[in-house]
CSV table of C-alpha atoms and ligand atoms in Angstrom, one decimal:
chain,number,residue,atom,x,y,z
D,1,UNK,CA,16.1,1.0,-34.1
D,2,UNK,CA,17.7,2.1,-31.0
D,3,UNK,CA,14.3,1.5,-28.9
D,4,UNK,CA,14.3,-1.9,-29.9
D,5,UNK,CA,17.8,-2.5,-28.5
D,6,UNK,CA,17.7,-0.4,-25.4
D,7,UNK,CA,17.5,-2.6,-22.2
D,8,UNK,CA,14.2,-4.7,-20.8
D,9,UNK,CA,12.3,-2.5,-18.9
D,10,UNK,CA,10.2,-4.7,-16.4
D,11,UNK,CA,6.6,-3.8,-15.2
D,12,UNK,CA,8.0,-3.9,-11.5
D,13,UNK,CA,11.4,-4.7,-9.6
D,14,UNK,CA,11.9,-4.6,-6.1
D,15,UNK,CA,13.5,-2.1,-4.4
D,16,UNK,CA,16.6,-4.0,-3.0
D,17,UNK,CA,19.7,-2.4,-1.7
D,18,UNK,CA,23.2,-3.9,-0.6
D,19,UNK,CA,22.1,-3.0,2.9
D,20,UNK,CA,19.2,-5.4,2.8
D,21,UNK,CA,21.3,-8.4,0.8
D,22,UNK,CA,24.0,-7.9,3.9
D,23,UNK,CA,20.6,-7.9,6.4
D,24,UNK,CA,19.8,-11.4,4.9
D,25,UNK,CA,23.4,-12.7,4.7
D,26,UNK,CA,23.6,-11.6,8.6
D,27,UNK,CA,20.8,-13.8,9.1
D,28,UNK,CA,22.0,-16.6,7.4
D,29,UNK,CA,25.1,-16.6,9.5
D,30,UNK,CA,23.7,-16.2,12.4
D,31,UNK,CA,22.5,-19.6,12.7
D,32,UNK,CA,18.8,-18.8,13.1
D,33,UNK,CA,17.2,-18.4,9.6
D,34,UNK,CA,13.2,-19.4,10.3
D,35,UNK,CA,11.2,-17.0,12.4
D,36,UNK,CA,12.8,-15.1,15.2
D,37,UNK,CA,13.8,-12.1,16.2
D,38,UNK,CA,13.7,-10.7,12.8
D,39,UNK,CA,10.0,-11.6,12.4
D,40,UNK,CA,9.7,-9.7,15.7
D,41,UNK,CA,11.2,-6.5,14.4
D,42,UNK,CA,9.1,-6.6,11.0
D,43,UNK,CA,6.1,-7.0,13.3
D,44,UNK,CA,7.2,-3.9,15.1
D,45,UNK,CA,8.0,-2.2,12.0
D,46,UNK,CA,4.4,-2.5,10.8
D,47,UNK,CA,3.2,-1.5,13.8
D,48,UNK,CA,5.1,1.4,13.8
D,49,UNK,CA,4.2,2.6,10.1
D,50,UNK,CA,0.6,1.7,10.3
D,51,UNK,CA,-0.3,2.4,14.0
D,52,UNK,CA,-2.0,-0.9,13.8
D,53,UNK,CA,-2.5,-2.8,17.3
D,54,UNK,CA,-1.5,-6.0,16.4
D,55,UNK,CA,0.4,-7.4,13.3
D,56,UNK,CA,0.8,-11.2,13.0
D,57,UNK,CA,4.1,-12.0,10.1
D,58,UNK,CA,2.9,-14.9,7.9
D,59,UNK,CA,4.3,-16.6,5.1
D,60,UNK,CA,2.0,-14.9,2.5
D,61,UNK,CA,-1.3,-12.6,2.0
D,62,UNK,CA,-2.9,-15.6,1.0
D,63,UNK,CA,-1.7,-17.6,4.2
D,64,UNK,CA,-3.0,-14.9,6.6
D,65,UNK,CA,-6.1,-14.7,4.5
D,66,UNK,CA,-6.7,-18.5,5.2
D,67,UNK,CA,-6.3,-17.8,8.9
D,68,UNK,CA,-8.7,-15.5,9.2
D,69,UNK,CA,-11.2,-17.4,7.0
D,70,UNK,CA,-10.6,-20.4,9.4
D,71,UNK,CA,-10.7,-18.0,12.7
D,72,UNK,CA,-13.9,-16.1,11.5
D,73,UNK,CA,-15.3,-19.9,11.0
D,74,UNK,CA,-16.5,-19.5,7.3
D,75,UNK,CA,-18.0,-22.6,6.0
D,76,UNK,CA,-20.5,-24.2,3.9
D,77,UNK,CA,-24.0,-22.2,3.6
D,78,UNK,CA,-21.9,-18.8,3.9
D,79,UNK,CA,-21.5,-16.1,1.5
D,80,UNK,CA,-18.5,-13.9,1.4
D,81,UNK,CA,-18.8,-10.6,-0.3
D,82,UNK,CA,-15.7,-9.6,-2.6
D,83,UNK,CA,-15.1,-8.0,-6.1
D,84,UNK,CA,-14.3,-10.0,-9.1
D,85,UNK,CA,-11.9,-7.5,-9.7
D,86,UNK,CA,-9.1,-9.0,-7.4
D,87,UNK,CA,-6.2,-11.4,-7.0
D,88,UNK,CA,-7.9,-15.1,-7.5
D,89,UNK,CA,-6.4,-16.2,-3.9
D,90,UNK,CA,-9.3,-14.7,-1.7
D,91,UNK,CA,-11.9,-16.3,-4.5
D,92,UNK,CA,-10.2,-19.6,-4.0
D,93,UNK,CA,-9.8,-19.9,-0.4
D,94,UNK,CA,-13.7,-18.8,0.1
D,95,UNK,CA,-14.6,-21.8,-2.1
D,96,UNK,CA,-12.2,-24.2,-0.6
D,97,UNK,CA,-13.7,-23.6,2.7
D,98,UNK,CA,-17.0,-24.6,1.1
D,99,UNK,CA,-18.7,-21.1,1.1
D,100,UNK,CA,-19.9,-18.9,-1.7
D,101,UNK,CA,-17.7,-16.3,-3.3
D,102,UNK,CA,-20.6,-13.2,-4.2
D,103,UNK,CA,-19.0,-10.9,-6.4
D,104,UNK,CA,-19.7,-7.2,-5.9
D,105,UNK,CA,-18.9,-4.6,-9.4
D,106,UNK,CA,-16.4,-1.9,-8.7
D,107,UNK,CA,-16.5,1.6,-10.0
D,108,UNK,CA,-16.0,2.1,-13.5
D,109,UNK,CA,-12.9,4.3,-12.7
D,110,UNK,CA,-11.5,3.6,-9.2
D,111,UNK,CA,-12.1,-0.5,-9.5
D,112,UNK,CA,-13.2,-0.2,-5.9
D,113,UNK,CA,-16.1,-1.6,-4.6
D,114,UNK,CA,-18.4,1.2,-2.9
D,115,UNK,CA,-20.7,0.9,0.1
D,116,UNK,CA,-24.1,1.1,-1.7
D,117,UNK,CA,-23.0,-1.5,-4.1
D,118,UNK,CA,-21.9,-4.0,-1.0
D,119,UNK,CA,-25.0,-3.4,0.7
D,120,UNK,CA,-27.0,-4.4,-2.3
D,121,UNK,CA,-25.2,-7.9,-2.2
D,122,UNK,CA,-26.0,-8.8,1.4
D,123,UNK,CA,-28.1,-11.5,2.2
D,124,UNK,CA,-29.1,-13.3,5.5
D,125,UNK,CA,-26.1,-15.7,4.7
D,126,UNK,CA,-23.8,-13.0,4.6
D,127,UNK,CA,-21.2,-13.7,7.1
D,128,UNK,CA,-17.9,-11.7,5.8
D,129,UNK,CA,-16.9,-8.9,3.8
D,130,UNK,CA,-13.6,-8.7,1.5
D,131,UNK,CA,-12.9,-5.6,0.1
D,132,UNK,CA,-9.6,-4.6,-1.8
D,133,UNK,CA,-7.6,-1.2,-1.6
D,134,UNK,CA,-7.0,-1.2,-5.6
D,135,UNK,CA,-3.8,0.0,-6.8
D,136,UNK,CA,-2.6,1.9,-3.9
D,137,UNK,CA,-5.4,3.7,-3.2
D,138,UNK,CA,-7.7,3.7,-0.3
D,139,UNK,CA,-11.1,2.2,0.0
D,140,UNK,CA,-14.2,4.6,1.3
D,141,UNK,CA,-13.5,2.9,4.4
D,142,UNK,CA,-16.3,5.3,6.6
D,143,UNK,CA,-19.0,4.3,4.3
D,144,UNK,CA,-18.0,0.5,4.0
D,145,UNK,CA,-17.6,0.5,7.6
D,146,UNK,CA,-21.0,1.9,8.4
D,147,UNK,CA,-22.7,-1.3,6.1
D,148,UNK,CA,-20.8,-3.7,7.9
D,149,UNK,CA,-21.7,-2.2,11.0
D,150,UNK,CA,-25.8,-1.8,10.1
D,151,UNK,CA,-26.1,-5.2,9.1
D,152,UNK,CA,-23.5,-7.0,11.7
D,153,UNK,CA,-20.9,-8.8,8.9
D,154,UNK,CA,-17.6,-8.5,9.7
D,155,UNK,CA,-15.3,-6.8,7.6
D,156,UNK,CA,-11.7,-8.0,6.2
D,157,UNK,CA,-9.7,-5.5,4.2
D,158,UNK,CA,-7.5,-6.8,1.2
D,159,UNK,CA,-4.8,-4.4,1.8
D,160,UNK,CA,-2.0,-5.9,-0.2
D,161,UNK,CA,-1.7,-3.1,-2.4
D,162,UNK,CA,-1.5,-0.6,0.6
D,163,UNK,CA,1.1,-0.8,2.6
D,164,UNK,CA,1.7,3.2,2.9
D,165,UNK,CA,-1.7,4.3,1.8
D,166,UNK,CA,-3.9,6.6,3.7
D,167,UNK,CA,-7.5,7.2,4.1
D,168,UNK,CA,-7.6,11.0,4.6
D,169,UNK,CA,-4.9,11.0,7.5
D,170,UNK,CA,-5.8,7.5,9.0
D,171,UNK,CA,-3.1,5.0,7.5
D,172,UNK,CA,-4.6,1.6,6.1
D,173,UNK,CA,-4.2,-0.7,8.9
D,174,UNK,CA,-4.7,1.4,11.7
D,175,UNK,CA,-8.3,0.1,12.1
D,176,UNK,CA,-10.1,-3.0,11.4
D,177,UNK,CA,-8.5,-6.4,10.2
D,178,UNK,CA,-6.7,-6.9,7.3
D,179,UNK,CA,-3.9,-8.3,5.3
D,180,UNK,CA,-0.8,-6.9,3.5
D,181,UNK,CA,1.0,-8.8,1.2
D,182,UNK,CA,5.0,-8.8,1.0
D,183,UNK,CA,4.9,-10.9,-2.2
D,184,UNK,CA,7.9,-10.2,-5.0
D,185,UNK,CA,6.0,-7.5,-6.7
D,186,UNK,CA,4.4,-5.6,-3.6
D,187,UNK,CA,5.8,-2.2,-2.6
D,188,UNK,CA,7.5,-4.1,0.5
D,189,UNK,CA,8.7,-7.4,-0.1
D,190,UNK,CA,10.3,-10.2,1.9
D,191,UNK,CA,10.2,-12.3,-1.5
D,192,UNK,CA,6.8,-14.1,-0.2
D,193,UNK,CA,5.3,-12.7,2.6
D,194,UNK,CA,2.8,-11.4,4.7
D,195,UNK,CA,1.3,-9.6,7.8
D,196,UNK,CA,-2.5,-9.4,9.3
D,197,UNK,CA,-3.2,-6.4,11.1
D,198,UNK,CA,-5.9,-6.4,13.6
D,199,UNK,CA,-7.6,-4.3,16.4
D,200,UNK,CA,-9.0,-7.6,17.9
D,201,UNK,CA,-6.4,-8.7,20.5
D,202,UNK,CA,-8.6,-12.0,21.0
D,203,UNK,CA,-8.1,-12.5,17.4
D,204,UNK,CA,-4.3,-11.7,17.0
D,205,UNK,CA,-3.7,-14.2,20.2
D,206,UNK,CA,-5.5,-16.8,17.9
D,207,UNK,CA,-3.8,-16.1,14.8
D,208,UNK,CA,-0.4,-16.4,16.5
D,209,UNK,CA,-1.5,-19.5,17.4
D,210,UNK,CA,-2.8,-20.8,14.3
D,211,UNK,CA,-0.3,-19.9,12.3
D,212,UNK,CA,2.0,-22.4,14.3
D,213,UNK,CA,0.0,-25.9,14.1
D,214,UNK,CA,-2.1,-24.2,17.0
D,215,UNK,CA,0.6,-24.5,19.5
D,216,UNK,CA,0.1,-22.4,22.8
D,217,UNK,CA,3.3,-20.4,22.3
D,218,UNK,CA,5.0,-19.3,18.8
D,219,UNK,CA,8.2,-20.9,17.7
D,220,UNK,CA,9.7,-17.8,19.0
D,221,UNK,CA,8.7,-15.7,21.9
D,222,UNK,CA,10.3,-12.3,22.9
D,223,UNK,CA,10.4,-13.7,26.3
D,224,UNK,CA,12.0,-16.9,26.0
D,225,UNK,CA,14.0,-15.9,22.9
D,226,UNK,CA,13.8,-19.2,21.7
D,227,UNK,CA,11.2,-21.8,21.6
D,228,UNK,CA,9.0,-23.8,24.7
D,229,UNK,CA,9.8,-27.0,23.7
D,230,UNK,CA,6.7,-28.3,25.8
D,231,UNK,CA,4.1,-26.2,24.0
D,232,UNK,CA,0.7,-27.7,23.7
D,233,UNK,CA,-1.5,-27.8,20.6
D,234,UNK,CA,-4.5,-26.1,21.8
D,235,UNK,CA,-6.3,-26.2,18.8
D,236,UNK,CA,-5.2,-28.0,15.0
D,237,UNK,CA,-3.2,-25.0,13.1
D,238,UNK,CA,-1.0,-24.7,10.2
D,239,UNK,CA,2.4,-24.2,9.1
D,240,UNK,CA,2.4,-20.4,7.8
D,241,UNK,CA,5.1,-18.4,10.0
D,242,UNK,CA,7.4,-16.3,8.1
D,243,UNK,CA,11.2,-16.9,8.2
D,244,UNK,CA,14.0,-14.5,9.3
D,245,UNK,CA,15.5,-14.7,6.4
D,246,UNK,CA,12.4,-12.9,4.3
D,247,UNK,CA,11.5,-10.8,7.2
D,248,UNK,CA,15.0,-9.5,7.2
D,249,UNK,CA,15.0,-8.7,3.2
D,250,UNK,CA,11.5,-6.6,3.9
D,251,UNK,CA,13.1,-4.4,7.0
D,252,UNK,CA,15.2,-2.1,5.5
D,253,UNK,CA,12.3,-1.2,2.5
D,254,UNK,CA,9.8,-0.7,5.5
D,255,UNK,CA,12.1,2.0,6.6
D,256,UNK,CA,12.5,3.4,3.2
D,257,UNK,CA,8.9,3.0,2.0
D,258,UNK,CA,8.2,6.6,2.6
D,259,UNK,CA,10.9,7.8,0.4
D,260,UNK,CA,10.0,5.0,-2.5
D,261,UNK,CA,6.2,5.8,-2.3
D,262,UNK,CA,7.0,9.4,-2.9
D,263,UNK,CA,9.0,8.5,-5.7
D,264,UNK,CA,6.6,6.2,-7.4
D,265,UNK,CA,4.2,9.1,-7.1
D,266,UNK,CA,6.4,11.5,-9.0
D,267,UNK,CA,6.7,8.7,-11.6
D,268,UNK,CA,3.2,7.9,-11.8
D,269,UNK,CA,2.3,11.9,-11.8
D,270,UNK,CA,4.5,12.2,-15.0
D,271,UNK,CA,2.9,9.2,-16.9
D,272,UNK,CA,-0.6,11.0,-15.8
D,273,UNK,CA,0.4,14.6,-17.1
D,274,UNK,CA,1.9,12.4,-20.4
D,275,UNK,CA,-1.4,10.6,-21.0
D,276,UNK,CA,-3.5,13.4,-20.8
D,277,UNK,CA,-2.9,14.2,-24.2
D,278,UNK,CA,-2.8,10.7,-25.7
D,279,UNK,CA,-6.0,9.1,-27.2
D,280,UNK,CA,-6.5,5.7,-26.1
D,281,UNK,CA,-5.4,5.3,-22.7
D,282,UNK,CA,-7.7,6.0,-19.9
D,283,UNK,CA,-5.6,5.9,-16.6
D,284,UNK,CA,-7.9,4.8,-13.8
D,285,UNK,CA,-9.0,7.6,-11.2
D,286,UNK,CA,-7.8,8.7,-8.0
D,287,UNK,CA,-11.1,8.7,-5.3
D,288,UNK,CA,-12.4,12.4,-4.8
D,289,UNK,CA,-11.7,11.8,-0.9
D,290,UNK,CA,-8.5,12.9,0.9
D,291,UNK,CA,-6.1,10.3,0.7
D,292,UNK,CA,-2.4,9.5,-0.1
D,293,UNK,CA,-1.9,6.8,-2.6
D,294,UNK,CA,0.6,4.4,-2.4
D,295,UNK,CA,1.2,3.9,-6.0
D,296,UNK,CA,1.7,0.4,-6.0
D,297,UNK,CA,0.6,-0.1,-9.5
D,298,UNK,CA,-0.3,2.6,-12.5
D,299,UNK,CA,-3.1,0.8,-14.2
D,300,UNK,CA,-4.6,2.3,-17.8
D,301,UNK,CA,-7.1,1.2,-19.7
D,302,UNK,CA,-6.6,0.7,-23.5
D,303,UNK,CA,-9.8,2.2,-25.5
D,304,UNK,CA,-10.6,3.1,-28.9
D,305,UNK,CA,-7.7,4.1,-30.8
D,306,UNK,CA,-6.3,5.3,-34.3
D,307,UNK,CA,-4.7,2.0,-34.9
D,308,UNK,CA,-7.4,-0.4,-33.7
D,309,UNK,CA,-5.2,-2.2,-31.4
D,310,UNK,CA,-6.7,-3.8,-28.2
D,311,UNK,CA,-5.1,-4.5,-24.8
D,312,UNK,CA,-3.4,-7.9,-26.0
D,313,UNK,CA,-1.9,-6.2,-28.8
D,314,UNK,CA,-0.4,-3.3,-27.3
D,315,UNK,CA,0.8,-5.6,-24.5
D,316,UNK,CA,2.9,-7.4,-27.3
D,317,UNK,CA,3.9,-4.9,-28.8
D,318,UNK,CA,5.6,-3.5,-26.1
D,319,UNK,CA,7.3,-6.8,-25.2
D,320,UNK,CA,8.7,-6.2,-28.6
D,321,UNK,CA,10.4,-3.0,-27.7
D,322,UNK,CA,11.6,-4.6,-24.4
D,323,UNK,CA,8.8,-3.2,-22.4
D,324,UNK,CA,7.1,-5.3,-19.5
D,325,UNK,CA,3.6,-5.3,-18.4
D,326,UNK,CA,1.1,-6.9,-16.3
D,327,UNK,CA,-2.8,-7.1,-15.7
D,328,UNK,CA,-4.0,-6.9,-12.5
D,329,UNK,CA,-6.5,-8.4,-12.5
D,330,UNK,CA,-8.4,-10.7,-14.9
D,331,UNK,CA,-11.6,-10.7,-13.2
D,332,UNK,CA,-12.0,-13.4,-10.8
D,333,UNK,CA,-15.4,-14.8,-12.3
D,334,UNK,CA,-13.9,-14.9,-15.8
D,335,UNK,CA,-11.3,-18.1,-14.9
D,336,UNK,CA,-12.0,-21.3,-16.3
D,337,UNK,CA,-12.9,-22.7,-12.8
D,338,UNK,CA,-15.5,-20.0,-11.9
D,339,UNK,CA,-16.9,-19.7,-15.5
D,340,UNK,CA,-17.7,-23.5,-15.4
D,341,UNK,CA,-18.7,-23.7,-12.2
D,342,UNK,CA,-21.9,-22.5,-10.2
D,343,UNK,CA,-19.5,-21.8,-7.1
D,344,UNK,CA,-19.8,-18.2,-7.0
D,345,UNK,CA,-22.5,-15.6,-7.5
D,346,UNK,CA,-21.6,-13.4,-10.9
D,347,UNK,CA,-24.2,-11.1,-12.0
D,348,UNK,CA,-24.4,-7.8,-13.4
D,349,UNK,CA,-20.6,-7.3,-13.5
D,350,UNK,CA,-20.5,-4.7,-16.2
D,351,UNK,CA,-17.5,-2.6,-15.0
D,352,UNK,CA,-15.4,-5.7,-14.0
D,353,UNK,CA,-15.9,-7.0,-17.5
D,354,UNK,CA,-15.2,-3.8,-19.4
D,355,UNK,CA,-12.1,-3.2,-16.9
D,356,UNK,CA,-11.1,-6.8,-17.2
D,357,UNK,CA,-10.6,-6.8,-20.8
D,358,UNK,CA,-9.0,-3.2,-21.4
D,359,UNK,CA,-6.6,-3.0,-18.1
D,360,UNK,CA,-2.9,-3.0,-18.2
D,361,UNK,CA,0.0,-2.4,-15.6
D,362,UNK,CA,2.5,-0.5,-17.0
D,363,UNK,CA,6.2,-0.1,-15.4
D,364,UNK,CA,6.1,1.4,-12.2
D,365,UNK,CA,9.0,1.3,-9.3
D,366,UNK,CA,11.3,3.1,-7.4
D,367,UNK,CA,14.6,2.3,-9.5
D,368,UNK,CA,13.1,3.7,-12.7
D,369,UNK,CA,13.8,7.1,-14.3
D,370,UNK,CA,11.5,9.8,-15.8
D,371,UNK,CA,13.5,8.9,-18.9
D,372,UNK,CA,12.2,5.1,-18.4
D,373,UNK,CA,8.5,6.5,-18.2
D,374,UNK,CA,9.1,8.7,-20.9
D,375,UNK,CA,9.8,5.8,-23.0
D,376,UNK,CA,6.9,3.7,-22.2
D,377,UNK,CA,4.6,6.8,-22.9
D,378,UNK,CA,6.2,7.5,-26.2
D,379,UNK,CA,6.0,3.8,-27.5
D,380,UNK,CA,2.5,3.2,-26.5
D,381,UNK,CA,1.7,6.7,-28.4
D,382,UNK,CA,3.5,5.4,-31.5
D,383,UNK,CA,1.7,2.3,-31.4
D,384,UNK,CA,-1.9,3.7,-30.9
D,385,UNK,CA,-1.3,6.2,-33.6
D,386,UNK,CA,-0.9,3.3,-36.1
D,387,UNK,CA,2.7,5.4,-37.4
D,388,UNK,CA,4.7,1.8,-36.9
D,389,UNK,CA,1.6,-1.0,-37.7
X,401,PLP,C1,-1.1,-10.3,-4.0
X,401,PLP,C2,-2.3,-9.9,-3.8
X,401,PLP,C3,-2.6,-10.7,-2.9
X,401,PLP,C4,-1.8,-11.9,-2.5
X,401,PLP,O1,-0.6,-12.0,-1.8
X,401,PLP,P1,0.2,-13.0,-1.6
X,401,PLP,O2,1.5,-12.4,-0.5
X,401,PLP,O3,0.9,-13.3,-2.8
X,401,PLP,O4,-0.2,-14.2,-1.2
X,401,PLP,C5,-4.0,-10.7,-2.7
X,401,PLP,N1,-4.7,-9.9,-2.7
X,401,PLP,C6,-4.4,-8.8,-4.0
X,401,PLP,C7,-5.2,-7.8,-4.0
X,401,PLP,C8,-2.9,-8.9,-4.0
X,401,PLP,O5,-2.6,-8.1,-5.1
């Protein structure tokens, strides 16, 4: 059958152009391949795009989150409120710091936390709130900031999905503190990488120090165009700097982000229009407040259908048709360690659990075509109708 021999369609693919490959090659030829001018350019680019005051490039968003937890002094006895519908990196770090993740349920249809459910989980041990902008849509920041301010609990936004996202007309990153990820599947990628943004100058200075051994000066400073050889350790730090090789890969994508996200939006729009008439597929909802969506992921839920096919079976049947899918995310509290340990507080998460077993991420990336979307939707319609066992 034709559809079985069609080429493999992955669920995502980085939007790398020949000029990006040339930019990386140029770094390799330059003699300076680790943190340097390109990393500074990347930080400048993130500032220009989002309007954030300080951008600190690191080797992953996870590393950035680790620096933040360390800088905010999160440790034993502390509680950190975060959704379980997230990537496990944050939950692992909270646990490794000796603190306790307190999971808050998400909205059934946006898969994001809201102000009221966060407020309900605040105790006298709460030291931090880490909400997650999900799939490219923004959190309801205004309401969540009010909870954070009213309870004097700081907030770090997990903005791994939200480069190019706007809340109203405020780009995610312009205010507050958070992390962007440049990991391979993200809208802008440096293969692995991340950027911490913050409007707190003292925190930014500390993060710059902590990302490179706690030395008084970075490995590479704009002023000296090189490393200060006599720099001293001010406090013990980590080794989380981003190499120029990686920064160079991301720079072009950063400049093309608006166009690439618009392309993602066109493809998403076509998916949603077609899914409106298909039983057994429920796309996640777009929040009602004004926003600009980055369309990082196209997430749907597999619900009751004529074929009696569940999420796992749909993924297998799509794979047999050469169509890749993903899961973002299996709820953190349902991973073995968190199921078996009493390390987290995971009561009453019905929406998280309902979604965790039904969500699937479908192919969505800028180099895809509308025809590719039709191929995915046709395959799903056929599988769920039961007409092709
Ligand atoms: C990708 C991702 C991260 C971690 O990013 P890395 O750069 O891989 O460390 C954190 N949170 C969410 C929600 C993510 O999707």
